[in-house]
Amino acid sequence: VEALLARKVAPADLILVSRTPDTDALKTYAKRGASVRFGDFGKPESLEPAFRGGTRLLLISISGGTGNRPELHQAAIDAAVKAGVKQIAYTSYVNADRYSTSMIGPDHRRTEVLLEESGVAWTLLRNQIYANGLPDQAEQIVREGRLVTFTPDARVAYVTREDCAAAAAAVLSTPGHERKAYNITGPDAVGPRELVALASEVSGKRIELIVQTEDEYRRHLLASGMSDAAIEGNVAFAKELDSPYLREPSRAVAELTGKSPASVRNLLEANRSRLRAAAQDKR
């Protein structure tokens, strides 16, 4: 919403649909003239009235793990078509059409196909893994003085949520994006080796990279007190990140917004004080 307002979209031209329309943030936008409405993908009857009057829709994917994520997205697509929406931009996953072994991508690809078959004009915003959690990870490894991994060469073109929002706002507020798919990524690919080097540089403390086998890594996590389920999730996600489909930066953010996306270095330097404090932590 802030990215759209920054593009001089009038608040009165915004319809904001949420399961929790009474939050303070949404009330603030309502006071500025936006229409704030209740809508829940799990309550399809709420969606068509919520979308009515809109022409372009940003369909923000719901969290995974529901088991029926594409079906819930389908309810939103159907309601939007009935409400007269002309274009739907969907927040998908980077290279969702190519990364067939991904544990994240299949739900997104199914939704993409549903959207392509809906008859409405579509735009696919294939968002990369979000970078916003990396300062927390960097702070932890600085405090511990090490990063343990079994995928040292995995590299990901992480992107910030803010850059994803800016790209989405550009697609919604400018013409020419119908039937196009964009990989929304950061400017460079970063993995354990690069993160250790950057965290060491920014914090002023030398961080050690410890490379283990997968079995050794599992034992390491078990010794830390992690549950079996959490270990499986951690290992699976590490393998997810070790894919050639996540390594390639695109220029989509810069081309859509006119501004270069934030790099992992930018994020860590913005959190320099936290990392320097962690370097002094004697725990």
Coordinates of N, CA and C in Angstrom, one line a residue, residues 93 99 104 128-129 151 154-156 158 236-244 246-247:
Y93 N 6.6 -17.9 -6.9 CA 7.9 -18.3 -6.4 C 8.9 -18.4 -7.6
Y99 N 11.5 -25.1 -11.6 CA 12.1 -25.8 -10.4 C 11.1 -26.9 -10.0
I104 N 8.7 -25.9 -2.4 CA 7.9 -24.6 -2.3 C 7.1 -24.4 -3.6
Q128 N 11.7 -14.3 -5.1 CA 12.8 -15.1 -4.6 C 12.6 -15.2 -3.1
I129 N 13.5 -16.1 -2.5 CA 13.5 -16.2 -1.0 C 13.7 -14.9 -0.4
T151 N 25.8 -27.5 3.0 CA 25.6 -27.0 1.6 C 26.4 -25.7 1.4
A154 N 25.7 -23.5 -1.8 CA 24.4 -23.0 -2.2 C 24.4 -21.5 -2.2
R155 N 23.8 -21.0 -3.2 CA 23.8 -19.5 -3.4 C 22.4 -19.1 -3.8
V156 N 21.9 -18.0 -3.2 CA 20.5 -17.6 -3.5 C 20.5 -16.1 -3.8
Y158 N 18.8 -13.6 -2.9 CA 17.8 -13.1 -1.9 C 17.2 -11.7 -2.3
A236 N 15.7 -30.1 4.8 CA 15.0 -30.0 3.5 C 15.1 -28.6 3.0
F237 N 15.0 -27.6 3.8 CA 15.1 -26.2 3.4 C 16.5 -25.9 2.9
A238 N 17.6 -26.4 3.6 CA 18.9 -26.2 3.1 C 19.1 -26.8 1.7
K239 N 18.5 -28.0 1.4 CA 18.6 -28.6 0.1 C 17.8 -27.7 -0.9
E240 N 16.7 -27.2 -0.5 CA 15.9 -26.3 -1.4 C 16.7 -25.1 -1.9
L241 N 17.5 -24.6 -1.0 CA 18.4 -23.4 -1.3 C 19.5 -23.8 -2.2
D242 N 19.9 -25.1 -2.3 CA 21.0 -25.5 -3.1 C 20.6 -25.9 -4.4
S243 N 20.0 -25.0 -5.2 CA 19.4 -25.2 -6.5 C 19.9 -24.2 -7.5
P244 N 20.2 -24.6 -8.7 CA 20.6 -23.6 -9.7 C 19.5 -22.6 -10.1
L246 N 17.8 -20.9 -8.1 CA 17.7 -19.8 -7.2 C 18.9 -18.9 -7.2
R247 N 19.9 -19.3 -8.1 CA 21.1 -18.6 -8.1 C 21.2 -17.4 -9.0

